Short mmCIF file of C-alpha atoms in Angstrom, two decimals:
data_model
loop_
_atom_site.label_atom_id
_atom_site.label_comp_id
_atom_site.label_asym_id
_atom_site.label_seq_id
_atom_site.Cartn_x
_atom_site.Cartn_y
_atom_site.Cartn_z
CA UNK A 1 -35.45 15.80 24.46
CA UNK A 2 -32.87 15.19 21.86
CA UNK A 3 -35.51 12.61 20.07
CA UNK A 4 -37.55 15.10 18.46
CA UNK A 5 -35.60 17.10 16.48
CA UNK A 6 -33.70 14.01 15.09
CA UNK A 7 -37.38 12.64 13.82
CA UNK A 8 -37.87 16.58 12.39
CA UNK A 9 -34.86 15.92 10.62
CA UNK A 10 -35.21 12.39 9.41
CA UNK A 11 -38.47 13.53 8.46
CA UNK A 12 -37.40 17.05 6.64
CA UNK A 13 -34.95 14.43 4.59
CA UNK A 14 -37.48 11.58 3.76
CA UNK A 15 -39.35 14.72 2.46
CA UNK A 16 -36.59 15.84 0.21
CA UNK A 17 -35.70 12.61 -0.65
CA UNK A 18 -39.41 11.77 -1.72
CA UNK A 19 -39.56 15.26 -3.80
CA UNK A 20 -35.82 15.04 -5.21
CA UNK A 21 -36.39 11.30 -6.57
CA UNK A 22 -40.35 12.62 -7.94
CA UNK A 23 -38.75 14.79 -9.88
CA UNK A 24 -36.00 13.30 -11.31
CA UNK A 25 -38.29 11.20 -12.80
CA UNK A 26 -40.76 13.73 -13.89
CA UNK A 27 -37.50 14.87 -15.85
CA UNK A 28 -37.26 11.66 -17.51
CA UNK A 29 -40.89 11.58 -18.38
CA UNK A 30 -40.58 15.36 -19.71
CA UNK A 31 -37.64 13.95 -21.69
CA UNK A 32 -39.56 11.29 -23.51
CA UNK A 33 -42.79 13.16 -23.98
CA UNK A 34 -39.94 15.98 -25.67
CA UNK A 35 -38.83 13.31 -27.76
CA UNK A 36 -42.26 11.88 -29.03
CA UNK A 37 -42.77 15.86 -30.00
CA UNK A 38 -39.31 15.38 -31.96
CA UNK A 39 -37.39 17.39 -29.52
CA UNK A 40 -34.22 15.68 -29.08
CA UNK A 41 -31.73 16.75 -26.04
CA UNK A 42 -28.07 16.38 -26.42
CA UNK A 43 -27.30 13.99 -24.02
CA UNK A 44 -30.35 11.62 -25.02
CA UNK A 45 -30.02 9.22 -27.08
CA UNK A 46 -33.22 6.89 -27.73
CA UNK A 47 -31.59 3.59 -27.61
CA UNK A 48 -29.70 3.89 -24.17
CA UNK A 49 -32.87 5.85 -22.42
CA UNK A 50 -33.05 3.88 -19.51
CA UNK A 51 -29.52 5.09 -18.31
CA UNK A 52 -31.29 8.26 -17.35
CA UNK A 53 -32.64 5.63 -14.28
CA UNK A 54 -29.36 5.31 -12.92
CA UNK A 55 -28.87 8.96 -12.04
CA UNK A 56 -31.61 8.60 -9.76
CA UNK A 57 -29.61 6.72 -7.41
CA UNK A 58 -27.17 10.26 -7.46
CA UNK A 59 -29.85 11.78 -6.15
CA UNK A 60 -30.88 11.02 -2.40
CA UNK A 61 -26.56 10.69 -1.80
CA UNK A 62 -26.62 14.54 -3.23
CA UNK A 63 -29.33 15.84 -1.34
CA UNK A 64 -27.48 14.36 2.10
CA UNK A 65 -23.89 16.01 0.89
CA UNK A 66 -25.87 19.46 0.52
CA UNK A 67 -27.81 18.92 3.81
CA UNK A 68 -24.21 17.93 5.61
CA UNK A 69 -23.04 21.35 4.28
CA UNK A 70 -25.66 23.52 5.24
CA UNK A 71 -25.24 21.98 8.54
CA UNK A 72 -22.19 22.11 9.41
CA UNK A 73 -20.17 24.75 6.82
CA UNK A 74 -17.23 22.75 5.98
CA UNK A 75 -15.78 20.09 3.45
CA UNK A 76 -14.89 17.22 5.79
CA UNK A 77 -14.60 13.64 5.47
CA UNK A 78 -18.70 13.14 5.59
CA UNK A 79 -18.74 15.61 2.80
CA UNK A 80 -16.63 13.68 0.53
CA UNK A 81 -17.68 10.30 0.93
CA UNK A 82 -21.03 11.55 0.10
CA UNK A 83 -20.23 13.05 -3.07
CA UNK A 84 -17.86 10.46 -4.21
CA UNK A 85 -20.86 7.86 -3.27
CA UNK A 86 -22.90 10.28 -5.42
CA UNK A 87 -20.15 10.44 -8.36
CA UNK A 88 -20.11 6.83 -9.08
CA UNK A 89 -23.71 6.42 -10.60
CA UNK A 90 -22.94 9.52 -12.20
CA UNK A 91 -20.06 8.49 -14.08
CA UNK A 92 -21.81 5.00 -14.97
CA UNK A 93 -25.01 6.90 -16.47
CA UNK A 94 -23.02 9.87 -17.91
CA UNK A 95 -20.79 6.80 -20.23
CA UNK A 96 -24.34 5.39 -21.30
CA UNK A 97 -26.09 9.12 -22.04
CA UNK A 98 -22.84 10.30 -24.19
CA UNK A 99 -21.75 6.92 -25.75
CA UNK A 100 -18.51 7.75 -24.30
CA UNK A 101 -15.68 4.92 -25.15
CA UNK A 102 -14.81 2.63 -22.21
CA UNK A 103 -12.31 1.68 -23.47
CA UNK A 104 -10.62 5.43 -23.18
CA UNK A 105 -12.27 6.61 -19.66
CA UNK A 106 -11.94 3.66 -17.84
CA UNK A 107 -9.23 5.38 -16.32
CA UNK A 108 -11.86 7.64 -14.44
CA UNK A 109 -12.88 4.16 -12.00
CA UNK A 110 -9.05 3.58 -10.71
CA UNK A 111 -8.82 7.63 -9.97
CA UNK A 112 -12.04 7.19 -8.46
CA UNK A 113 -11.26 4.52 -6.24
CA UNK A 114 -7.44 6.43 -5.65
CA UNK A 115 -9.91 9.79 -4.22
CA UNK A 116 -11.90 6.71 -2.11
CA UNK A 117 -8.35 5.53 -0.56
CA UNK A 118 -7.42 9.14 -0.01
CA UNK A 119 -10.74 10.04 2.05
CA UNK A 120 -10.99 7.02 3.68
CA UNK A 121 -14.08 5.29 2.69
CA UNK A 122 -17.30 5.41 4.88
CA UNK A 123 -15.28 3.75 8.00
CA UNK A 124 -15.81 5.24 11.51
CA UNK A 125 -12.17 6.02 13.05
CA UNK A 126 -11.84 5.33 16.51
CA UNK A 127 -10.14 8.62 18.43
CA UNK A 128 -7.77 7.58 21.28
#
């Protein structure tokens, strides 16, 4: 009994999923067509364009933190791990899009993986 309504919701999220990744990168081909009309974006720069492709990984792991929410209403462990899973492609792309230094934020990878030790990582604990 239980069966299908997980398959309505695997399906509801292969749905979003499909849509969400679409368009992302109908974004990124609205964002080169802008800049072949001389429209330049803030964030783009021509000769790291293909950084734009890492934020699509971002964007299935976001789509499952905001279905988790809706869900179930609170900020709990699942929550977190999602978003931090989500935050790490960000970060990467974000340091290609802005020319940011590495050299200065590399910082922004050990507090990372400090906010990883402090939720716990993706592990199942065992309750006794």
């Amino acid at each position: 009994m239980n069966e299908p309504v997980q398959q309505s919701q695997e399906s509801r999220y292969k749905m979003w999923s499909n849509l969400s990744i679409g368009l992302a990168v109908v974004a990124v081909g609205a964002v080169f067509l802008m800049d072949n009309f001389g429209w330049r974006l803030p964030f783009y720069r021509p000769h790291n364009w293909w950084a734009m492709f890492i934020l699509v990984g971002a964007v299935p792991l976001l789509l499952q933190a905001a279905d988790h929410y809706r869900r179930s209403g609170v900020v709990d462990r699942t929550l977190l791990c999602l978003l931090l899973s989500a935050s790490a492609p960000i970060m990467v792309a974000s340091m290609f899009l802005l020319d940011l230094d590495w050299g200065m934020w590399w910082p922004l990878f050990v507090i990372y993986g400090g906010l990883w030790v402090m939720v716990g990582g993706r592990k199942n604990r065992k309750t006794a």
